[in-house]
Short mmCIF file of C-alpha atoms in Angstrom, two decimals:
data_model
loop_
_atom_site.label_atom_id
_atom_site.label_comp_id
_atom_site.label_asym_id
_atom_site.label_seq_id
_atom_site.Cartn_x
_atom_site.Cartn_y
_atom_site.Cartn_z
CA MET A 20 -17.94 -7.68 25.58
CA ILE A 21 -17.37 -10.05 28.64
CA ALA A 22 -20.09 -12.36 29.45
CA LYS A 23 -21.70 -11.99 32.76
CA GLU A 24 -20.84 -15.31 34.22
CA ASP A 25 -17.10 -14.26 33.61
CA ILE A 26 -17.16 -11.11 35.69
CA LEU A 27 -17.33 -12.66 39.21
CA GLU A 28 -14.19 -14.89 38.39
CA LEU A 29 -12.47 -11.81 36.87
CA LEU A 30 -12.87 -10.02 40.12
CA ARG A 31 -11.29 -12.85 42.06
CA SER A 32 -8.46 -13.00 39.37
CA THR A 33 -4.83 -12.86 40.49
CA GLU A 34 -4.29 -11.05 37.00
CA SER A 35 -4.30 -7.73 38.96
CA TYR A 36 -2.71 -5.63 35.95
CA ARG A 37 -5.99 -6.55 33.89
CA VAL A 38 -8.50 -5.06 36.40
CA GLU A 39 -8.95 -2.20 38.52
CA ARG A 40 -11.98 -2.25 40.86
CA THR A 41 -13.26 1.06 42.49
CA VAL A 42 -16.66 2.21 44.26
CA SER A 43 -16.24 5.74 43.21
CA THR A 44 -18.43 7.18 40.64
CA GLY A 45 -16.89 10.92 40.21
CA ASN A 46 -13.33 10.68 39.86
CA MET A 47 -13.07 11.04 36.12
CA ASP A 48 -9.39 11.46 36.21
CA LYS A 49 -8.87 8.16 37.75
CA PHE A 50 -11.16 6.56 35.10
CA CYS A 51 -9.36 7.88 32.31
CA GLU A 52 -5.78 7.09 33.66
CA ALA A 53 -6.79 3.43 34.15
CA ILE A 54 -8.56 3.15 30.53
CA CYS A 55 -5.14 4.70 29.17
CA ALA A 56 -3.14 2.23 31.17
CA PHE A 57 -5.33 -0.78 30.09
CA ALA A 58 -4.73 0.37 26.40
CA ASN A 59 -1.00 0.64 26.61
CA ASP A 60 -0.70 -2.81 27.97
CA MET A 61 2.74 -2.64 29.25
CA PRO A 62 3.06 -6.28 30.10
CA GLY A 63 2.49 -7.15 26.63
CA SER A 64 -0.16 -9.65 27.29
CA ARG A 65 -2.66 -8.82 24.46
CA LYS A 66 -5.50 -9.44 26.88
CA ASN A 67 -8.18 -6.85 27.70
CA GLY A 68 -8.22 -4.88 30.68
CA TYR A 69 -11.33 -4.06 32.89
CA LEU A 70 -12.25 -0.94 34.82
CA ILE A 71 -14.96 -2.09 37.25
CA ILE A 72 -17.05 0.39 39.05
CA GLY A 73 -19.06 -1.02 41.96
CA ALA A 74 -16.54 -3.36 43.37
CA LYS A 75 -14.59 -3.18 46.41
CA ASP A 76 -10.70 -3.93 46.55
CA ASP A 77 -11.44 -7.49 47.78
CA GLY A 78 -13.44 -8.24 44.93
CA SER A 79 -16.82 -8.06 46.56
CA ILE A 80 -19.74 -6.22 45.02
CA ALA A 81 -20.47 -2.95 46.94
CA GLY A 82 -24.18 -2.81 46.39
CA MET A 83 -24.33 0.42 44.12
CA LYS A 84 -26.92 1.37 41.60
CA VAL A 85 -25.76 2.02 38.04
CA ASP A 86 -28.07 4.55 36.28
CA ASP A 87 -28.06 5.74 32.66
CA ALA A 88 -26.09 9.02 33.37
CA LEU A 89 -23.16 7.20 34.91
CA LEU A 90 -23.11 4.62 32.05
CA LYS A 91 -23.15 7.77 29.44
CA LYS A 92 -20.46 9.59 31.13
CA ILE A 93 -18.01 6.70 31.19
CA ALA A 94 -18.59 5.67 27.70
CA GLY A 95 -18.12 9.11 26.62
CA ILE A 96 -14.52 8.87 27.68
CA ARG A 97 -13.61 7.11 24.59
CA SER A 98 -14.27 10.22 22.40
CA ASP A 99 -13.89 13.13 24.51
CA GLY A 100 -10.30 13.83 23.10
CA ASN A 101 -8.56 13.46 26.26
CA ILE A 102 -7.21 9.93 25.52
CA LEU A 103 -5.34 9.64 22.29
CA PRO A 104 -4.86 7.63 20.07
CA LEU A 105 -8.70 6.77 20.72
CA PRO A 106 -9.07 3.80 22.72
CA THR A 107 -11.15 0.70 21.57
CA MET A 108 -13.38 0.01 24.54
CA SER A 109 -17.21 -0.89 25.29
CA VAL A 110 -19.19 -0.18 28.43
CA ASP A 111 -22.07 -2.25 29.81
CA ARG A 112 -24.00 -2.48 33.22
CA PHE A 113 -24.39 -5.92 35.03
CA SER A 114 -27.08 -6.30 37.61
CA PHE A 115 -26.26 -8.86 40.33
CA PRO A 116 -28.36 -9.70 43.70
CA GLU A 117 -25.70 -7.71 45.61
CA GLY A 118 -25.85 -4.72 43.33
CA ASP A 119 -24.98 -3.21 39.98
CA LEU A 120 -21.35 -3.39 38.17
CA LEU A 121 -20.32 -0.90 35.49
CA VAL A 122 -17.60 -2.64 33.33
CA ALA A 123 -15.40 -0.62 30.75
CA GLU A 124 -13.61 -3.50 28.63
CA VAL A 125 -10.45 -2.08 26.99
CA ARG A 126 -8.59 -3.62 24.33
CA PRO A 127 -4.78 -3.20 24.10
CA SER A 128 -3.88 -0.53 21.47
CA ASP A 129 -2.15 -1.24 18.45
CA LEU A 130 -0.79 2.32 18.07
CA PRO A 131 0.92 2.90 21.65
CA PRO A 132 1.91 4.86 23.80
CA VAL A 133 -1.72 6.04 24.52
CA ARG A 134 -1.95 9.50 26.42
CA TYR A 135 -4.01 10.83 28.70
CA ARG A 136 -3.74 14.59 28.58
CA GLY A 137 0.02 14.24 27.33
CA ARG A 138 0.87 11.69 29.71
CA VAL A 139 1.40 7.90 29.38
CA PHE A 140 -0.10 5.96 32.04
CA ILE A 141 0.71 2.00 32.48
CA ARG A 142 -0.12 -0.77 34.74
CA VAL A 143 2.71 -2.02 37.21
CA GLY A 144 1.09 -4.93 38.80
CA PRO A 145 -1.69 -4.11 40.76
CA ARG A 146 -1.18 -0.34 40.77
CA ARG A 147 -1.32 2.43 38.08
CA ASP A 148 1.52 4.61 37.19
CA ILE A 149 3.20 7.02 34.93
CA ALA A 150 5.51 5.59 32.35
CA THR A 151 9.40 6.43 32.50
CA GLU A 152 11.04 7.33 29.30
CA ALA A 153 12.39 3.71 28.89
CA GLU A 154 8.88 2.54 29.20
CA GLU A 155 7.54 5.08 26.69
CA ARG A 156 10.33 3.85 24.21
CA ILE A 157 9.43 0.13 24.79
CA LEU A 158 5.81 1.17 23.90
CA ALA A 159 6.97 3.17 20.81
CA GLU A 160 9.05 0.14 19.48
CA ARG A 161 5.94 -2.05 20.02
CA ARG A 162 3.80 0.28 18.07
CA CYS A 163 6.30 0.04 15.07
CA SER A 164 5.95 -4.00 15.28
CA PHE A 165 2.14 -3.69 15.12
CA MET A 166 2.03 -1.52 12.22
CA ALA A 167 1.66 -4.21 9.53
CA THR A 168 0.96 -3.48 5.79
CA PHE A 169 -2.75 -3.75 4.77
CA ASP A 170 -2.01 -6.88 2.90
CA ALA A 171 -0.70 -8.55 6.12
CA THR A 172 -3.91 -7.48 8.18
CA PRO A 173 -6.80 -10.00 8.66
CA CYS A 174 -9.89 -10.04 6.77
CA LEU A 175 -12.33 -10.47 9.56
CA ASN A 176 -15.35 -11.49 7.61
CA ALA A 177 -13.44 -14.12 5.70
CA ASN A 178 -12.88 -17.78 6.53
CA LEU A 179 -10.93 -20.64 5.02
CA GLU A 180 -13.53 -21.43 2.57
CA ASP A 181 -13.17 -18.15 0.88
CA LEU A 182 -9.69 -19.27 -0.28
CA ASP A 183 -9.03 -21.54 -3.17
CA ILE A 184 -7.34 -24.14 -1.09
CA ASP A 185 -6.91 -26.88 -3.82
CA TYR A 186 -4.97 -24.38 -6.03
CA ILE A 187 -2.62 -23.38 -2.99
CA LYS A 188 -1.93 -27.01 -2.11
CA THR A 189 -1.40 -28.31 -5.56
CA LYS A 190 0.39 -25.33 -7.27
CA TYR A 191 1.29 -22.39 -4.99
CA LEU A 192 2.92 -24.29 -2.17
CA PRO A 193 5.10 -26.47 -4.39
CA MET A 194 6.43 -23.04 -5.84
CA VAL A 195 7.54 -21.91 -2.31
CA PHE A 196 8.79 -24.86 -0.70
CA ASP A 197 10.63 -28.09 -1.95
CA GLU A 198 9.11 -31.24 -2.29
CA GLU A 199 11.07 -32.64 0.71
CA THR A 200 9.95 -29.73 3.04
CA LEU A 201 6.36 -30.29 2.23
CA VAL A 202 6.33 -34.07 2.67
CA ALA A 203 7.84 -33.50 6.17
CA ASP A 204 5.28 -30.76 6.80
CA LYS A 205 2.36 -32.39 8.90
CA ARG A 206 0.81 -28.93 9.98
CA ASP A 207 -2.77 -28.45 9.10
CA ILE A 208 -3.32 -25.97 6.20
CA LYS A 209 -4.22 -23.09 8.35
CA GLU A 210 -0.60 -23.20 10.00
CA GLN A 211 1.01 -23.54 6.64
CA LEU A 212 -0.92 -20.46 5.21
CA ALA A 213 -0.02 -18.56 8.41
CA SER A 214 3.65 -19.46 7.83
CA ILE A 215 3.66 -17.48 4.71
CA HIS A 216 1.30 -14.63 5.84
CA LEU A 217 -1.76 -15.76 4.16
CA TYR A 218 -3.71 -16.56 7.40
CA ASP A 219 -4.00 -14.86 10.68
CA ARG A 220 -3.81 -17.23 13.72
CA ASP A 221 -5.31 -14.90 16.14
CA ASN A 222 -8.24 -13.90 14.39
CA ASP A 223 -8.86 -17.35 12.62
CA CYS A 224 -8.91 -15.77 9.26
CA PRO A 225 -7.39 -15.21 6.02
CA THR A 226 -5.29 -12.08 5.56
CA TYR A 227 -6.02 -9.54 2.87
CA ALA A 228 -3.14 -11.03 1.13
CA GLY A 229 -4.57 -14.36 1.00
CA ILE A 230 -7.81 -13.10 -0.28
CA ILE A 231 -6.05 -10.94 -3.05
CA LEU A 232 -4.02 -13.59 -4.37
CA PHE A 233 -6.12 -16.78 -3.76
CA GLY A 234 -9.77 -15.59 -3.04
CA ILE A 235 -12.67 -17.03 -4.34
CA ASN A 236 -14.36 -13.70 -4.74
CA PRO A 237 -11.79 -10.92 -3.64
CA LYS A 238 -14.30 -8.31 -5.07
CA TYR A 239 -16.64 -9.37 -2.32
CA PHE A 240 -14.30 -8.11 0.43
CA LEU A 241 -12.56 -5.30 -1.91
CA LEU A 242 -14.93 -3.48 -4.07
CA GLY A 243 -12.29 -1.91 -6.11
CA ASP A 244 -10.15 -4.83 -6.69
CA TYR A 245 -10.79 -5.39 -10.53
CA VAL A 246 -9.32 -3.89 -13.74
CA GLN A 247 -11.36 -1.53 -15.70
CA PHE A 248 -10.60 -1.70 -19.54
CA VAL A 249 -12.20 1.05 -21.87
CA ARG A 250 -11.39 1.49 -25.63
CA PHE A 251 -12.38 4.97 -26.40
CA ALA A 252 -12.74 6.27 -29.99
CA GLY A 253 -10.46 9.39 -30.55
CA LYS A 254 -7.77 10.85 -28.26
CA ASP A 255 -9.72 11.48 -25.04
CA LYS A 256 -12.51 10.45 -22.88
CA GLY A 257 -14.96 12.36 -24.73
CA GLY A 258 -15.16 9.69 -27.60
CA ASP A 259 -17.54 6.82 -28.13
CA ILE A 260 -16.93 3.70 -25.97
CA LEU A 261 -15.94 1.25 -28.68
CA ASN A 262 -15.25 -1.58 -26.04
CA GLU A 263 -15.53 -2.08 -22.12
CA ARG A 264 -14.32 -5.17 -19.95
CA GLN A 265 -13.74 -5.86 -16.46
CA PHE A 266 -11.34 -8.24 -15.20
CA ALA A 267 -11.88 -9.46 -11.55
CA GLY A 268 -10.91 -12.32 -9.38
CA PRO A 269 -8.00 -13.53 -7.46
CA LEU A 270 -4.53 -12.48 -9.03
CA TYR A 271 -3.53 -16.04 -9.71
CA LYS A 272 -6.36 -16.23 -12.17
CA MET A 273 -6.73 -12.51 -13.38
CA LEU A 274 -3.14 -12.15 -14.31
CA PRO A 275 -2.94 -14.42 -17.12
CA THR A 276 -6.33 -13.65 -18.26
CA LEU A 277 -4.91 -9.77 -18.75
CA GLU A 278 -1.87 -10.99 -20.25
CA SER A 279 -3.83 -12.83 -22.96
CA PHE A 280 -6.33 -9.75 -23.49
CA VAL A 281 -3.32 -7.47 -24.09
CA LYS A 282 -1.78 -9.59 -26.56
CA ASP A 283 -5.06 -10.37 -28.41
CA ALA A 284 -6.82 -7.11 -28.08
CA ILE A 285 -4.53 -4.22 -27.68
CA ILE A 286 -1.34 -5.25 -29.27
CA THR A 287 -1.56 -5.11 -33.18
CA GLN A 288 1.23 -5.65 -35.61
CA ARG A 289 1.73 -4.93 -39.43
CA PRO A 290 4.13 -4.83 -42.13
CA VAL A 291 6.04 -1.44 -42.99
CA PRO A 292 8.44 -1.24 -45.97
CA GLU A 293 11.85 -1.25 -45.36
CA SER A 294 13.20 -1.38 -48.96
CA LEU A 295 12.08 -1.82 -52.19
CA PHE A 296 11.70 -5.63 -51.92
CA ARG A 297 11.74 -5.95 -47.95
CA GLU A 298 9.23 -5.55 -45.05
CA ARG A 299 9.66 -5.54 -41.51
CA THR A 300 6.75 -6.04 -38.81
CA VAL A 301 6.14 -3.46 -36.18
CA TRP A 302 3.87 -3.15 -33.20
CA ASN A 303 1.83 -0.44 -32.01
CA TYR A 304 3.15 -1.01 -28.41
CA PRO A 305 5.63 -3.56 -27.15
CA GLU A 306 3.65 -6.53 -25.49
CA GLY A 307 6.32 -6.55 -22.64
CA ALA A 308 6.04 -2.98 -21.63
CA ILE A 309 2.46 -3.03 -21.40
CA ARG A 310 2.54 -6.26 -19.26
CA GLU A 311 5.31 -4.78 -16.87
CA LEU A 312 2.88 -1.66 -16.27
CA LEU A 313 -0.05 -3.69 -15.48
CA MET A 314 1.84 -6.04 -13.13
CA ASN A 315 3.27 -2.96 -11.68
CA ALA A 316 -0.29 -1.86 -11.03
CA CYS A 317 -1.53 -4.93 -9.46
CA MET A 318 1.33 -5.13 -7.25
CA HIS A 319 1.61 -1.50 -5.94
CA ARG A 320 -1.99 -0.38 -6.00
CA ASP A 321 -3.84 0.57 -2.65
CA TYR A 322 -6.22 -2.05 -2.29
CA GLN A 323 -8.23 -0.29 0.31
CA ALA A 324 -9.36 2.16 -2.24
CA ASN A 325 -12.86 1.57 -4.11
CA MET A 326 -11.20 2.80 -7.41
CA PRO A 327 -10.13 0.04 -10.03
CA ILE A 328 -7.03 -0.18 -11.76
CA ARG A 329 -7.91 1.62 -15.13
CA LEU A 330 -6.63 0.39 -18.45
CA TYR A 331 -7.83 2.94 -21.08
CA GLN A 332 -6.98 2.87 -24.65
CA PHE A 333 -7.24 5.79 -27.03
CA ASP A 334 -6.38 6.16 -30.90
CA ASP A 335 -2.67 6.74 -30.04
CA TYR A 336 -1.86 6.33 -26.67
CA ILE A 337 -2.61 3.83 -23.45
CA GLU A 338 -3.30 5.09 -19.96
CA VAL A 339 -2.72 2.97 -17.00
CA MET A 340 -3.99 4.40 -13.43
CA ASN A 341 -4.03 2.61 -9.97
CA ALA A 342 -5.22 4.04 -6.68
CA GLY A 343 -2.37 4.89 -4.39
CA GLY A 344 0.65 7.08 -5.24
CA LEU A 345 4.25 6.77 -4.58
CA TYR A 346 4.51 4.83 -1.30
CA GLY A 347 7.33 4.75 1.79
CA GLU A 348 10.78 5.72 0.40
CA ALA A 349 9.55 6.35 -3.06
CA ARG A 350 9.16 10.10 -3.67
CA PRO A 351 8.77 12.33 -6.95
CA GLU A 352 12.55 13.48 -6.47
CA ASN A 353 13.74 10.01 -6.64
CA PHE A 354 11.62 8.23 -8.78
CA PRO A 355 12.28 5.57 -10.27
CA SER A 356 15.47 5.22 -8.63
CA VAL A 357 14.05 4.41 -5.49
CA ASN A 358 11.36 2.07 -4.82
CA ASP A 359 9.27 0.66 -1.93
CA TYR A 360 6.31 -1.86 -1.40
CA ARG A 361 2.68 -1.09 -0.48
CA ASN A 362 1.84 -4.76 -0.48
CA PRO A 363 5.19 -6.61 0.43
CA LEU A 364 3.21 -10.10 0.71
CA VAL A 365 1.54 -9.62 -2.63
CA ALA A 366 4.80 -8.58 -4.44
CA GLU A 367 6.70 -11.76 -3.00
CA ALA A 368 3.63 -14.04 -4.13
CA MET A 369 3.81 -12.34 -7.54
CA ARG A 370 7.62 -12.96 -7.53
CA VAL A 371 7.20 -16.76 -6.81
CA MET A 372 4.49 -17.06 -9.67
CA LYS A 373 7.22 -15.33 -12.02
CA TYR A 374 5.13 -12.31 -12.82
CA VAL A 375 7.53 -9.76 -11.52
CA ASN A 376 11.20 -10.03 -10.26
CA LYS A 377 11.46 -7.26 -7.56
CA PHE A 378 14.94 -5.89 -8.89
CA ASN A 379 13.56 -2.34 -9.22
CA ARG A 380 14.03 -2.50 -12.88
CA GLY A 381 10.43 -2.13 -14.04
CA VAL A 382 10.52 1.35 -15.21
CA THR A 383 13.72 1.14 -16.80
CA ARG A 384 12.68 -2.06 -18.93
CA VAL A 385 9.61 -0.22 -19.98
CA GLN A 386 11.41 2.61 -21.49
CA GLU A 387 14.09 0.40 -23.04
CA MET A 388 11.29 -1.76 -24.77
CA LEU A 389 9.56 1.50 -25.85
CA LYS A 390 12.82 2.74 -27.12
CA ASP A 391 13.55 -0.51 -29.08
CA ASN A 392 9.93 -0.39 -30.64
CA GLY A 393 10.17 2.96 -31.85
CA ASN A 394 7.51 4.53 -29.21
CA PRO A 395 8.05 7.68 -27.25
CA PRO A 396 9.15 7.31 -23.89
CA ALA A 397 6.38 6.39 -21.19
CA GLU A 398 5.14 9.57 -19.20
CA PHE A 399 4.81 8.84 -15.61
CA ASP A 400 2.72 11.27 -13.35
CA VAL A 401 4.16 10.76 -9.87
CA ASN A 402 2.88 13.94 -8.28
CA THR A 403 -0.70 12.87 -7.62
CA ILE A 404 -0.87 11.90 -3.97
CA THR A 405 -3.80 9.42 -4.39
CA ALA A 406 -3.12 7.72 -7.55
CA PHE A 407 -0.27 6.75 -9.92
CA ARG A 408 -0.66 7.14 -13.70
CA VAL A 409 1.31 6.42 -16.88
CA ASN A 410 0.83 7.16 -20.60
CA VAL A 411 2.31 5.16 -23.33
CA HIS A 412 2.15 6.42 -26.74
CA ALA A 413 1.84 4.09 -29.87
CA THR A 414 4.55 4.02 -32.58
CA ASN A 415 4.27 7.14 -35.12
CA GLU A 416 2.86 6.17 -38.25
CA ALA A 417 4.91 8.70 -40.26
CA ASP A 418 8.45 7.61 -38.94
CA LEU A 419 7.51 4.00 -39.44
CA SER A 420 6.15 4.48 -43.02
CA LYS A 421 9.70 5.90 -43.92
CA GLY A 422 11.68 2.91 -42.93
CA THR A 423 14.91 3.10 -41.38
CA SER A 424 17.94 0.95 -41.45
CA GLN A 425 19.53 -0.25 -38.46
CA ASP A 426 22.53 2.09 -38.84
CA THR A 427 20.28 5.02 -39.09
CA SER A 428 18.65 4.02 -35.90
CA GLN A 429 21.86 3.69 -34.38
CA ASP A 430 23.06 7.01 -35.40
CA THR A 431 19.78 8.65 -34.28
CA SER A 432 20.18 7.25 -30.85
CA GLN A 433 23.70 8.34 -30.66
CA ASP A 434 22.46 11.93 -31.77
CA THR A 435 19.70 11.65 -28.92
CA SER A 436 22.32 10.54 -26.36
CA GLN A 437 24.50 13.43 -27.30
CA THR A 438 21.78 16.04 -27.13
CA ASP A 439 20.77 14.65 -23.65
CA LYS A 440 24.32 15.00 -22.45
CA THR A 441 24.42 18.66 -23.69
CA ILE A 442 21.06 19.51 -21.88
CA GLU A 443 22.47 17.80 -18.83
CA GLU A 444 25.46 19.98 -19.04
CA LYS A 445 23.50 23.21 -19.73
CA ILE A 446 21.49 22.30 -16.34
CA ILE A 447 24.69 21.81 -14.27
CA GLU A 448 26.20 25.11 -15.48
CA PHE A 449 23.07 27.14 -15.19
CA CYS A 450 22.35 25.87 -11.55
CA LYS A 451 25.79 27.19 -10.13
CA GLU A 452 23.10 29.64 -8.73
CA PRO A 453 19.73 28.54 -7.23
CA ARG A 454 17.25 28.26 -10.05
CA SER A 455 13.55 27.37 -10.25
CA LEU A 456 12.07 24.61 -12.47
CA ALA A 457 10.51 27.20 -14.48
CA GLU A 458 13.68 28.95 -14.99
CA ILE A 459 15.68 25.85 -16.09
CA THR A 460 13.21 24.70 -18.53
CA GLU A 461 12.82 27.74 -20.26
CA PHE A 462 16.77 28.28 -20.26
CA CYS A 463 16.95 24.98 -22.08
CA GLY A 464 14.34 25.62 -24.46
CA PHE A 465 11.48 23.45 -23.19
CA LYS A 466 7.76 24.16 -22.51
CA ASP A 467 6.79 21.04 -20.64
CA LYS A 468 8.08 21.50 -17.17
CA ARG A 469 6.80 18.04 -16.09
CA LYS A 470 8.27 16.14 -19.06
CA PHE A 471 11.37 18.00 -18.66
CA ARG A 472 11.96 17.40 -14.76
CA GLU A 473 11.35 13.56 -15.21
CA ARG A 474 13.78 13.18 -18.18
CA TYR A 475 16.50 15.80 -17.54
CA LEU A 476 16.27 17.00 -14.03
CA ASN A 477 15.49 14.20 -11.84
CA PRO A 478 18.20 11.83 -12.95
CA LEU A 479 20.74 14.41 -11.92
CA LEU A 480 19.34 15.13 -8.21
CA GLY A 481 21.46 13.57 -5.71
CA THR A 482 24.58 13.39 -7.80
CA GLN A 483 25.03 16.54 -9.68
CA ILE A 484 22.41 19.02 -8.50
CA LYS A 485 20.56 19.21 -5.10
CA MET A 486 17.15 20.74 -3.98
CA THR A 487 17.50 24.05 -1.65
CA ILE A 488 14.40 22.97 0.15
CA PRO A 489 14.85 19.11 0.42
CA ASP A 490 12.29 18.52 2.82
CA LYS A 491 9.53 19.97 0.82
CA PRO A 492 10.31 18.76 -2.72
CA THR A 493 7.01 20.04 -4.21
CA SER A 494 7.34 23.61 -2.49
CA ARG A 495 6.54 26.54 -4.82
CA PHE A 496 9.85 28.18 -3.66
CA GLN A 497 11.82 25.02 -4.44
CA LYS A 498 15.05 25.84 -6.33
CA TYR A 499 18.02 23.55 -7.75
CA ILE A 500 21.67 24.14 -7.21
CA SER A 501 24.79 22.40 -8.57
CA ARG A 502 26.87 20.33 -5.99
#
């Protein structure tokens, strides 16, 4: 809130678009329109606006008395539902020898246009007016520019000391910039960090990306920012807990620790007879596939949620779950062909540090590595709105113990490919008339609709078949028809 000594100076200010003076105490429409106009900040100054009740047009104090009833009435404007989105404002009473002033301080909205009873009010110099269509469009465009992703927003409770500055200077910045550029850059560390969106100049604090990537203690600011590993006995969560660990800290420290843990504690290898005199080494899970899934979980998770990334290991499969479902342009019907980034700054830093490549090949590579190792395909649950889950099954002991030659593996792969091709042809033929998922699944001889859709139906969407209700992909009335 503005200080008392600044109010008199504000009354004499020439910045008339920021101040509305009035001696009226009963014209609520006038007050609401003024607050709406200040919230819209048409000049784009990003400065707070002030509705001052008890002051004349020339800036002098009128000598009125501000009681508690008037104070509550003006404060109630914020949440009475007539101004949407709700404005950010504070109200206070200031007493001077000449009389009282009631001051409503209004912060420019990050989500313009703000409307009062459906109409958009703005300040045009010293007067208040209704916005034209063109002015509304300007405010709407400004709204888009203010809508930063969460990792780009300021972590207001943090300061520079909450970042590992030594690591950033000696390790990370040389990865981002070449040596010549760094030598020539004479700016202080705050300016350097701000140039790569790890520091917020306006609020003088790190962004959440800075805390997530290089914070001394990220979990202090983001309670769910850790990975929870649990090893269960058996094949479900009802079994005894055999091992439990938590991995926390900035990503630059946590990611290599996770890599080592997966390699040492989860991945196992053993010899399997291939012939009478030869053996070959097999792994329960391909290390690269588990690593890829964990990197994607760290990159795409919703860091605002209190749920940690869950890495659960059972006797015959691993479950990886992170907060936040599919984001942006990625939807169940186009996964994994289309991707989007919930945390673009975190994703870019992980790319710079060589943990990910951002080529949208993660899911494809995981499936390829699992297939090469003899594991069943990973099962992705993309229909949960608030979480993303993937199950990876271990290699089949019975199949491995038989031992298969390379030629046999190639024949099996060809047979599977031929089977998939036949199923795809059956789907296209069957869907010459609109068919539901249940009808298609049953026609092709499958029982699990979710697995059938992920493996066979989704790859055909957009090229060979289409939805009858494309705007509502999860509708229970959804059907599919050949193009």
